[in-house]
Coordinates of C-alpha atoms and ligand atoms in Angstrom, one line a residue:
Chain A
M1 CA 46.5 23.4 32.7
T2 CA 42.9 22.6 31.9
L3 CA 41.1 19.7 33.6
Q4 CA 41.1 17.9 30.2
E5 CA 44.9 18.3 29.9
A6 CA 45.5 17.2 33.4
L7 CA 43.3 14.1 33.0
F8 CA 45.0 13.2 29.7
N9 CA 48.4 13.6 31.3
Y10 CA 47.5 11.6 34.4
L11 CA 45.9 8.8 32.3
L12 CA 49.1 8.6 30.2
R13 CA 51.0 8.1 33.5
L14 CA 48.8 5.3 34.6
G15 CA 48.7 3.7 31.1
D16 CA 52.5 4.1 30.6
N17 CA 53.3 2.6 34.0
A18 CA 51.3 -0.5 33.2
L19 CA 52.5 -0.7 29.6
I20 CA 56.2 -0.5 30.4
Q21 CA 56.1 -2.7 33.5
G22 CA 54.0 -5.2 31.6
H23 CA 56.6 -5.1 28.8
R24 CA 59.4 -5.8 31.2
L25 CA 57.6 -8.7 32.8
S26 CA 56.8 -10.2 29.4
E27 CA 60.6 -10.4 28.8
W28 CA 60.7 -13.2 31.3
C29 CA 58.9 -15.5 28.9
S30 CA 60.9 -18.8 28.7
K31 CA 63.6 -17.5 31.1
A32 CA 62.2 -18.0 34.6
P33 CA 63.8 -20.2 37.2
V34 CA 60.9 -22.7 37.1
L35 CA 58.0 -23.2 34.7
E36 CA 55.5 -22.1 37.3
E37 CA 57.2 -18.7 37.6
D38 CA 57.3 -18.3 33.8
L39 CA 53.5 -18.6 34.0
A40 CA 53.2 -16.3 37.0
L41 CA 55.3 -13.6 35.5
T42 CA 53.7 -13.6 32.1
N43 CA 50.3 -13.6 33.9
M44 CA 51.2 -10.4 35.6
A45 CA 52.5 -9.0 32.3
L46 CA 49.0 -9.8 30.9
D47 CA 47.3 -8.0 33.7
Q48 CA 49.5 -5.0 33.2
I49 CA 49.0 -4.9 29.4
G50 CA 45.3 -5.1 30.0
A51 CA 45.4 -2.2 32.4
A52 CA 47.5 -0.2 30.0
Q53 CA 45.0 -0.8 27.2
A54 CA 42.1 0.4 29.4
F55 CA 43.9 3.6 30.6
L56 CA 45.3 4.5 27.2
K57 CA 42.0 4.0 25.5
Y58 CA 40.4 6.3 28.0
A59 CA 43.3 8.8 27.5
G60 CA 42.7 8.8 23.8
A61 CA 39.0 9.5 24.4
I62 CA 39.8 12.3 26.8
E63 CA 42.3 13.8 24.4
N64 CA 39.7 13.6 21.7
K65 CA 42.0 13.8 18.7
G66 CA 41.2 10.3 17.4
R67 CA 44.2 8.5 18.8
S68 CA 43.6 4.9 19.9
E69 CA 45.3 3.1 22.7
D70 CA 47.6 1.6 20.1
D71 CA 48.5 4.9 18.6
L72 CA 49.4 6.1 22.1
A73 CA 51.4 3.0 22.9
Y74 CA 53.2 2.6 19.6
K75 CA 53.5 6.1 18.1
R76 CA 54.8 8.3 20.9
A77 CA 58.5 9.0 21.4
E78 CA 60.6 8.7 24.6
R79 CA 60.0 12.2 25.8
Q80 CA 56.2 11.8 25.6
F81 CA 56.1 8.9 28.0
F82 CA 55.3 9.4 31.7
N83 CA 55.9 6.1 33.3
N84 CA 57.8 6.0 36.5
L85 CA 61.5 5.4 35.9
M86 CA 61.5 2.2 38.0
T87 CA 59.2 0.5 35.5
E88 CA 61.6 0.9 32.6
L89 CA 64.7 -0.5 34.3
P90 CA 65.9 -3.7 32.7
I91 CA 64.6 -6.9 34.4
G92 CA 67.9 -7.9 35.9
D93 CA 68.0 -11.2 37.8
F94 CA 65.0 -12.8 39.5
S95 CA 65.6 -10.9 42.7
F96 CA 65.6 -7.6 40.9
T97 CA 62.3 -8.3 39.3
I98 CA 60.8 -9.5 42.5
A99 CA 62.0 -6.5 44.5
K100 CA 60.8 -4.2 41.8
Q101 CA 57.4 -5.9 41.8
L102 CA 57.1 -5.6 45.5
L103 CA 57.9 -1.9 45.5
L104 CA 55.5 -1.2 42.6
S105 CA 52.7 -3.5 43.7
S106 CA 52.6 -2.1 47.2
F107 CA 52.4 1.4 45.7
E108 CA 49.7 0.3 43.3
F109 CA 47.8 -1.3 46.1
F110 CA 47.3 2.1 47.8
L111 CA 47.0 4.0 44.5
F112 CA 44.2 1.9 43.0
R113 CA 42.5 1.5 46.3
G114 CA 42.3 5.3 46.3
L115 CA 41.4 5.7 42.7
S116 CA 38.7 3.1 42.9
Q117 CA 36.8 5.9 44.8
S118 CA 37.4 8.4 42.1
K119 CA 34.6 10.7 41.0
D120 CA 35.6 9.8 37.5
Q121 CA 33.6 6.6 37.0
T122 CA 35.8 5.2 34.3
I123 CA 38.9 5.6 36.4
A124 CA 37.1 4.2 39.4
N125 CA 36.1 1.1 37.4
I126 CA 39.5 0.4 35.9
A127 CA 41.1 1.0 39.3
A128 CA 38.8 -1.4 41.0
K129 CA 39.5 -4.2 38.5
T130 CA 43.2 -3.5 38.6
L131 CA 43.2 -3.5 42.4
K132 CA 42.0 -7.2 42.4
E133 CA 45.0 -8.1 40.2
V134 CA 47.4 -6.1 42.4
H135 CA 46.4 -8.1 45.4
Y136 CA 47.8 -11.2 43.7
H137 CA 50.9 -9.4 42.4
L138 CA 51.7 -8.1 45.8
A139 CA 51.2 -11.5 47.5
H140 CA 53.4 -13.1 44.8
S141 CA 56.3 -10.7 45.3
R142 CA 55.9 -10.7 49.1
D143 CA 56.1 -14.5 49.2
W144 CA 59.2 -14.5 47.0
C145 CA 60.8 -11.8 49.1
F146 CA 60.4 -14.2 52.1
R147 CA 61.8 -17.1 50.2
L148 CA 64.8 -15.2 48.8
G149 CA 65.4 -13.1 51.9
K150 CA 65.4 -16.1 54.2
G151 CA 66.3 -18.9 51.8
T152 CA 70.1 -19.1 51.3
E153 CA 72.9 -16.6 51.9
V154 CA 73.2 -16.1 48.1
S155 CA 69.6 -15.3 47.7
H156 CA 69.5 -13.0 50.6
E157 CA 72.5 -11.1 49.3
K158 CA 71.0 -10.8 45.8
L159 CA 67.7 -9.6 47.1
Q160 CA 69.3 -7.0 49.5
N161 CA 71.4 -5.7 46.6
S162 CA 68.4 -5.4 44.4
V163 CA 66.3 -3.5 47.0
N164 CA 69.3 -1.2 47.5
A165 CA 69.6 -0.5 43.8
L166 CA 65.9 0.2 43.4
W167 CA 65.4 2.3 46.4
M168 CA 66.5 5.6 44.7
Y169 CA 63.6 5.2 42.3
T170 CA 60.9 5.0 45.0
D171 CA 60.4 8.7 45.8
E172 CA 59.3 9.4 42.3
L173 CA 56.3 7.2 42.6
F174 CA 54.8 9.8 45.0
E175 CA 55.8 12.9 43.2
M176 CA 52.9 15.4 42.6
G177 CA 52.7 17.6 39.6
E178 CA 50.4 20.2 38.2
A179 CA 48.1 17.5 36.8
D180 CA 47.7 16.0 40.3
E181 CA 46.8 19.4 41.8
V182 CA 44.2 20.1 39.1
L183 CA 42.6 16.7 39.4
M184 CA 42.6 16.8 43.2
E185 CA 40.6 20.0 43.1
A186 CA 38.0 18.1 40.9
G187 CA 37.9 15.1 43.3
I188 CA 39.2 12.8 40.6
V189 CA 42.5 11.8 42.3
F190 CA 43.9 12.1 45.8
S191 CA 47.3 13.2 47.1
L192 CA 50.0 10.7 46.6
K193 CA 51.8 12.2 49.7
E194 CA 49.0 10.7 51.8
I195 CA 49.8 7.2 50.8
K196 CA 53.6 7.4 51.1
P197 CA 53.7 6.7 54.8
K198 CA 51.3 3.8 54.4
W199 CA 53.4 2.4 51.6
L200 CA 56.6 2.7 53.6
E201 CA 55.0 0.9 56.5
L202 CA 53.8 -2.0 54.3
V203 CA 57.1 -2.3 52.4
S204 CA 59.3 -2.1 55.5
G205 CA 57.1 -4.6 57.3
I206 CA 57.5 -7.1 54.5
L207 CA 61.3 -6.5 54.0
D208 CA 61.8 -6.7 57.7
D209 CA 60.0 -10.1 57.8
A210 CA 62.3 -11.1 54.9
N211 CA 65.4 -10.1 56.9
I212 CA 66.1 -7.4 54.4
A213 CA 67.4 -4.0 55.7
L214 CA 65.8 -0.8 54.5
P215 CA 68.3 1.0 52.3
N216 CA 69.6 4.4 53.1
V217 CA 70.1 6.5 50.0
D218 CA 71.2 10.1 49.8
Y219 CA 69.6 10.9 46.4
M220 CA 66.3 10.1 44.8
Q221 CA 66.0 9.9 41.0
T222 CA 63.3 12.0 39.3
G223 CA 62.3 13.0 35.8
S224 CA 59.4 11.0 34.5
R225 CA 56.7 13.6 35.3
K226 CA 58.5 15.7 32.7
G227 CA 59.1 12.9 30.3
I228 CA 62.8 12.7 31.3
H229 CA 63.8 9.0 31.4
T230 CA 66.7 6.6 31.8
E231 CA 68.6 5.5 28.7
H232 CA 66.8 2.2 28.9
L233 CA 63.4 3.5 27.8
G234 CA 64.5 4.4 24.2
H235 CA 65.7 0.8 23.7
L236 CA 62.6 -0.7 25.0
L237 CA 60.5 1.5 22.7
S238 CA 62.6 0.9 19.7
E239 CA 61.9 -2.8 20.2
M240 CA 58.2 -2.5 21.2
Q241 CA 57.4 0.0 18.4
F242 CA 59.4 -1.7 15.6
L243 CA 56.5 -3.0 13.5
Q244 CA 54.3 0.0 13.9
R245 CA 57.2 2.3 12.9
A246 CA 58.6 0.1 10.1
Y247 CA 55.1 -0.3 8.5
P248 CA 53.2 2.8 9.3
D249 CA 50.5 2.1 6.8
A250 CA 49.8 -1.4 8.0
S251 CA 47.2 -2.6 10.5
W252 CA 47.6 -5.9 12.2
Chain B
M1 CA 52.4 -60.1 40.1
D2 CA 54.9 -61.6 37.7
A3 CA 55.5 -60.3 34.2
T4 CA 53.3 -62.8 32.5
A5 CA 50.4 -62.1 34.8
V6 CA 50.9 -58.3 34.3
Q7 CA 50.9 -58.8 30.6
A8 CA 47.7 -60.8 30.7
V9 CA 45.8 -58.3 32.8
F10 CA 47.1 -55.4 30.8
Q11 CA 46.4 -57.0 27.4
D12 CA 42.9 -57.9 28.5
K13 CA 42.1 -54.2 29.4
I14 CA 43.6 -53.0 26.1
E15 CA 41.5 -55.4 24.2
Q16 CA 38.3 -54.2 25.9
D17 CA 39.4 -50.7 25.1
L18 CA 39.6 -49.8 28.8
K19 CA 41.9 -47.0 29.9
I20 CA 45.1 -48.0 31.7
E21 CA 45.4 -46.0 35.0
P22 CA 48.6 -45.1 36.9
K23 CA 48.2 -47.9 39.5
D24 CA 47.2 -50.6 37.0
P25 CA 49.7 -53.3 36.1
M26 CA 51.5 -52.5 32.8
P27 CA 54.5 -53.9 31.0
D28 CA 57.7 -52.1 31.5
R29 CA 58.0 -51.4 27.8
Y30 CA 54.6 -49.7 27.7
R31 CA 55.6 -47.5 30.6
A32 CA 58.9 -46.6 29.0
H33 CA 57.2 -45.9 25.7
L34 CA 54.7 -43.5 27.4
I35 CA 57.4 -41.8 29.4
R36 CA 59.3 -41.2 26.2
Q37 CA 56.3 -39.9 24.3
I38 CA 54.7 -37.8 27.1
S39 CA 58.0 -36.2 28.2
Q40 CA 58.8 -35.4 24.6
H41 CA 55.4 -33.8 24.3
A42 CA 55.9 -31.8 27.5
H43 CA 59.4 -30.6 26.3
S44 CA 57.9 -29.6 23.0
E45 CA 55.4 -27.3 24.7
V46 CA 58.2 -25.7 26.7
I47 CA 60.7 -25.3 23.9
G48 CA 58.0 -24.0 21.7
M49 CA 57.7 -21.0 24.0
Q50 CA 61.1 -19.8 22.7
P51 CA 60.3 -19.0 19.0
E52 CA 57.0 -17.4 19.9
G53 CA 58.5 -15.6 22.9
N54 CA 60.9 -14.1 20.4
W55 CA 58.1 -11.8 19.2
I56 CA 56.3 -10.9 22.5
T57 CA 58.3 -7.7 22.9
R58 CA 57.6 -6.7 19.3
A59 CA 53.9 -7.6 19.0
P60 CA 52.3 -4.9 16.9
S61 CA 49.3 -4.0 19.0
L62 CA 48.3 -4.3 22.6
R63 CA 45.7 -6.9 21.6
A64 CA 48.2 -8.9 19.6
K65 CA 50.6 -8.8 22.6
Q66 CA 47.9 -10.0 25.0
I67 CA 46.9 -12.8 22.7
L68 CA 50.4 -14.0 22.2
L69 CA 51.3 -13.8 25.9
A70 CA 48.2 -15.8 26.7
K71 CA 49.0 -18.3 24.1
I72 CA 52.5 -18.9 25.2
Q73 CA 51.2 -19.1 28.8
D74 CA 48.8 -21.8 27.7
E75 CA 51.7 -23.7 26.1
G76 CA 53.7 -23.5 29.4
G77 CA 50.6 -24.7 31.1
H78 CA 50.4 -27.7 28.7
G79 CA 54.0 -28.4 29.5
L80 CA 53.3 -28.4 33.3
Y81 CA 50.3 -30.6 32.8
L82 CA 52.1 -33.1 30.7
Y83 CA 55.1 -33.2 33.1
S84 CA 52.6 -34.1 35.8
T85 CA 51.1 -36.7 33.5
A86 CA 54.5 -38.3 32.9
E87 CA 55.2 -38.1 36.7
T88 CA 52.3 -40.6 37.2
L89 CA 54.5 -43.1 35.5
G90 CA 57.3 -42.8 38.0
I91 CA 59.7 -40.2 36.6
S92 CA 60.3 -36.7 38.1
R93 CA 60.3 -33.4 36.3
E94 CA 64.0 -32.9 37.2
E95 CA 64.9 -36.2 35.5
M96 CA 62.9 -35.3 32.4
I97 CA 64.6 -31.9 32.2
E98 CA 68.0 -33.6 32.6
Q99 CA 67.1 -36.0 29.8
L100 CA 66.2 -33.0 27.6
Q101 CA 69.3 -31.1 28.4
T102 CA 71.6 -34.1 27.8
G103 CA 69.9 -34.9 24.5
K104 CA 68.4 -38.2 25.7
A105 CA 64.9 -36.8 25.3
K106 CA 63.7 -35.0 22.2
Y107 CA 61.2 -32.3 21.5
S108 CA 59.2 -31.6 18.4
N109 CA 61.5 -30.8 15.5
I110 CA 59.4 -27.9 14.4
F111 CA 60.8 -25.7 17.1
N112 CA 64.2 -25.9 15.6
Y113 CA 63.0 -23.5 12.9
P114 CA 63.3 -19.7 13.6
A115 CA 60.4 -17.3 14.0
L116 CA 61.8 -14.5 11.7
T117 CA 58.9 -12.1 11.1
W118 CA 55.6 -11.3 12.7
A119 CA 53.9 -13.4 10.1
D120 CA 55.7 -16.4 11.6
I121 CA 53.6 -16.0 14.7
G122 CA 50.5 -16.4 12.5
A123 CA 52.0 -19.3 10.7
I124 CA 53.0 -21.1 13.9
G125 CA 49.6 -20.7 15.4
W126 CA 47.8 -21.7 12.3
L127 CA 50.0 -24.5 10.9
V128 CA 52.0 -25.7 13.9
D129 CA 49.2 -25.7 16.4
G130 CA 46.9 -26.8 13.6
A131 CA 49.1 -29.9 13.0
A132 CA 49.5 -30.5 16.7
I133 CA 45.7 -30.5 17.1
V134 CA 45.3 -33.3 14.5
N135 CA 47.8 -35.4 16.4
Q136 CA 46.3 -34.5 19.8
V137 CA 42.7 -35.1 18.9
A138 CA 43.8 -38.6 17.8
L139 CA 45.5 -39.0 21.2
Q140 CA 42.3 -38.2 23.1
R141 CA 41.5 -41.9 22.6
T142 CA 45.0 -43.1 23.6
S143 CA 45.0 -46.1 26.1
Y144 CA 46.7 -44.3 29.0
G145 CA 44.0 -42.6 31.0
P146 CA 45.9 -39.5 32.3
Y147 CA 47.4 -38.8 28.9
A148 CA 44.0 -39.1 27.1
R149 CA 42.5 -36.7 29.7
A150 CA 45.3 -34.3 29.3
M151 CA 44.7 -34.2 25.5
F152 CA 41.0 -33.3 26.0
R153 CA 41.9 -30.3 28.1
I154 CA 44.8 -29.3 25.9
C155 CA 42.9 -29.6 22.5
K156 CA 40.4 -27.0 23.5
E157 CA 43.1 -24.4 23.9
E158 CA 45.0 -25.5 20.8
S159 CA 42.0 -24.9 18.6
F160 CA 41.9 -21.4 20.0
H161 CA 45.6 -20.9 19.1
Q162 CA 45.0 -22.2 15.6
R163 CA 42.2 -19.8 15.0
Q164 CA 44.2 -16.9 16.4
G165 CA 47.1 -17.7 14.2
Y166 CA 44.9 -18.0 11.2
E167 CA 43.4 -14.6 12.0
I168 CA 46.9 -13.0 12.0
M169 CA 47.5 -14.5 8.5
A170 CA 44.0 -13.5 7.3
N171 CA 44.5 -9.9 8.5
M172 CA 47.9 -9.6 6.9
M173 CA 46.5 -11.0 3.6
K174 CA 44.0 -8.1 3.7
G175 CA 46.8 -5.6 4.4
T176 CA 49.5 -3.9 2.4
T177 CA 51.7 -5.6 -0.3
E178 CA 54.5 -5.9 2.2
Q179 CA 52.2 -7.7 4.7
R180 CA 51.0 -10.1 2.1
E181 CA 54.5 -10.9 1.1
M182 CA 55.5 -11.4 4.7
A183 CA 52.5 -13.8 5.1
Q184 CA 53.3 -15.8 2.0
D185 CA 57.0 -16.0 3.0
A186 CA 56.1 -17.4 6.4
M187 CA 53.7 -19.9 4.7
N188 CA 56.6 -21.0 2.4
R189 CA 58.9 -21.6 5.3
W190 CA 56.5 -23.3 7.7
W191 CA 54.5 -25.5 5.4
W192 CA 57.0 -28.3 4.9
P193 CA 58.3 -28.5 8.4
A194 CA 54.6 -28.6 9.5
L195 CA 54.0 -31.7 7.3
M196 CA 57.1 -33.2 8.8
M197 CA 55.6 -32.9 12.3
F198 CA 53.6 -36.1 11.6
G199 CA 56.8 -38.1 11.2
P200 CA 58.1 -40.5 8.5
H201 CA 55.8 -42.2 6.0
D202 CA 54.1 -45.3 7.4
K203 CA 56.3 -47.5 5.3
D204 CA 59.4 -46.1 7.0
S205 CA 58.2 -45.6 10.5
A206 CA 60.1 -47.2 13.3
H207 CA 58.4 -48.0 16.8
S208 CA 54.9 -47.7 15.5
G209 CA 54.1 -51.4 15.9
D210 CA 54.0 -51.4 19.7
A211 CA 52.2 -48.1 19.8
F212 CA 49.4 -49.6 17.8
K213 CA 49.3 -52.9 19.6
W214 CA 49.0 -51.0 22.9
R215 CA 46.5 -48.5 21.5
I216 CA 48.7 -45.6 22.4
K217 CA 48.4 -44.6 18.7
R218 CA 45.3 -45.3 16.6
K219 CA 46.0 -43.5 13.4
T220 CA 49.1 -43.7 11.2
N221 CA 51.4 -40.8 10.4
D222 CA 50.2 -40.6 6.9
E223 CA 46.5 -40.7 7.9
L224 CA 47.0 -37.8 10.2
R225 CA 49.1 -35.8 7.8
Q226 CA 46.4 -36.3 5.2
K227 CA 43.8 -34.9 7.5
F228 CA 45.9 -31.9 8.2
I229 CA 46.6 -31.2 4.5
D230 CA 43.0 -31.5 3.6
K231 CA 41.7 -29.0 6.1
T232 CA 44.6 -26.6 5.7
V233 CA 44.6 -26.3 1.9
Q234 CA 41.1 -24.9 1.9
Q235 CA 41.9 -22.4 4.7
A236 CA 44.8 -21.2 2.7
E237 CA 42.7 -20.7 -0.4
V238 CA 40.1 -18.7 1.4
I239 CA 42.6 -16.0 2.4
G240 CA 44.6 -16.1 -0.8
L241 CA 47.8 -17.9 0.4
T242 CA 49.5 -20.3 -2.0
I243 CA 50.7 -23.7 -0.7
P244 CA 54.4 -24.0 -1.7
D245 CA 54.0 -27.3 -3.3
P246 CA 53.7 -27.4 -7.1
D247 CA 52.7 -31.1 -7.0
L248 CA 49.7 -30.5 -4.7
K249 CA 46.5 -31.6 -6.3
W250 CA 43.1 -32.9 -5.5
N251 CA 42.7 -36.6 -5.8
E252 CA 39.1 -37.4 -6.7
T253 CA 39.3 -41.1 -5.9
K254 CA 40.7 -40.7 -2.4
Q255 CA 38.8 -37.5 -1.8
G256 CA 41.9 -35.8 -0.5
Y257 CA 45.0 -34.0 -1.7
D258 CA 48.1 -35.6 -3.1
H259 CA 51.2 -33.8 -2.1
G260 CA 54.8 -33.5 -3.4
E261 CA 57.8 -35.3 -1.9
I262 CA 58.8 -34.3 1.6
N263 CA 62.4 -33.5 2.0
W264 CA 63.4 -36.4 4.4
E265 CA 67.0 -35.5 4.2
E266 CA 66.2 -32.2 5.8
F267 CA 64.0 -33.9 8.4
K268 CA 66.8 -36.3 9.4
R269 CA 69.4 -33.5 9.4
V270 CA 67.3 -31.4 11.8
I271 CA 66.4 -34.3 14.0
N272 CA 70.0 -35.1 14.3
G273 CA 70.8 -31.7 15.6
N274 CA 71.6 -29.6 12.6
G275 CA 68.5 -27.5 12.1
P276 CA 68.7 -23.7 12.1
C277 CA 68.0 -23.4 15.9
N278 CA 68.8 -26.7 17.6
K279 CA 71.8 -25.4 19.4
Q280 CA 70.2 -22.1 20.2
R281 CA 67.1 -23.7 21.7
M282 CA 69.1 -26.0 23.9
E283 CA 71.6 -23.4 25.0
H284 CA 68.7 -21.1 25.9
H285 CA 67.0 -23.8 28.0
I286 CA 70.2 -24.7 29.8
R287 CA 71.3 -21.1 30.3
Y288 CA 68.1 -20.0 32.0
H289 CA 67.8 -23.2 33.9
E290 CA 71.3 -22.7 35.3
E291 CA 70.7 -19.0 36.0
G292 CA 67.7 -19.9 38.0
A293 CA 69.4 -22.6 40.1
W294 CA 70.0 -20.2 43.0
V295 CA 66.3 -19.3 43.1
R296 CA 65.2 -23.0 43.2
E297 CA 67.8 -23.6 45.9
A298 CA 66.5 -20.6 47.9
A299 CA 62.9 -21.8 47.6
A300 CA 64.0 -25.3 48.7
A301 CA 66.0 -24.0 51.7
Y302 CA 63.1 -21.7 52.7
H303 CA 60.7 -24.6 52.6
E304 CA 63.0 -26.7 54.7
K305 CA 63.2 -23.9 57.3
F306 CA 59.5 -23.0 57.3
P307 CA 57.7 -26.1 56.1
T308 CA 54.2 -24.7 56.8
D309 CA 54.6 -21.5 54.8
Ligands
FE2_401 FE1 50.3 -26.6 23.5
FE2_402 FE1 49.1 -24.3 21.2

């Protein structure tokens, strides 16, 4: 794998994570438990779509085949997406979205803090900007974990179930592939293994404060580094890409 | 202060064109009128998130998706802001939501129409927000201070929405044949409902007497509708869209357009609950409100246990 290929692949991963998570968050529009949360969730969706745009644009530039961020978002098929499986899972109830956001934002916190030091200046810049947004996403999901975890019996049970259901998707966040190795050599990225213990410490601290037990699972899901996804991604893409696919000659 | 004294102080302020503020004496009927109007306005912002939200997951570019998300977020923000404005008159958001869900409070009829294609997102921004601006600019001079100030803040964002909607239409009109047809079709479906947003003709308009006397309203339905038509017809021409009204023509004497007959039967039918989406909008609102009940309960319980958090 050349450096260029590795960088393209890694940028797709970053862009796809933001794109798919942003898409899922945007599904909350007009469905949140209170109007304030409707705004908060769509605001996070906006941040994510903005990050997706930046990463995919850069991916297109690195690939150097004339593909724009929109081409990459709207004209690739399921097997060409590299987002972590967790991001594509359907939004579920509010506790599921909050638990998912906590697990992802705490990961992104360490990820973008690390990448903001990248030798690749474009990545460092996007990461630094994204990191600021992640602080807010993390605080938002942490506060809701406290409210749900310690609010009522019902909310506690729902949050615990959601954390349990999501846990098997957490290992994948830290998986290292060939692209990571190549880019590490070049000082562009760092080892995700390094941040795993820090992530676990942060997450378990928050969950503990929320009276939520750390799940014990015997199998961790994997696949996205190879473009192997859950069944959910295909449906998401068929909806997201509908206009671009139905009117290939149109620009909007 | 007895009712007569309240009336005198209030009327004096109105006559001097001073704003009425939340703590000022005001007649009960003025208060009730404002609560009805402002809560209806707030509900409209919120219900309006549904037809546009219908296209968020299918927006055709990352930029379009961001613009639409931000727009709908603005509308939600307007809703919040207007709920707080109504709260200054002594009603809670919970009560207002209950009135909405039991049908006691209304929302703008326009949102009972469906957003069927992407061009509808353009048409809604351009025509619906465009019509809303005309109404809201007039309300910047309304007599209730908090409502007038809310309108100042909201109008700035609405004019953004209007331009963005127009941009969608303009781009589609520069696009493929299919895109142009889609844009014209949206225009055909949204034009008349947009004109209905200004309400019945002045000669048939109920409640407007008090609203004028109290300076809540300063321009009539027909005056506002005329303003909207005059600015919009030109915008449509520029991008090559046809206004779906064979009777539309320039009237040299009044320096404005005359328009064809509005279908008031349809207007009444939709207001009375039989539009294409009335049931759907309300069921959606109730469904997600109920599904979120456990979250609101959890937040309240948490706040009770840890009041300082
Ligand atoms: Fe609005
Ligand atoms: Fe608007």
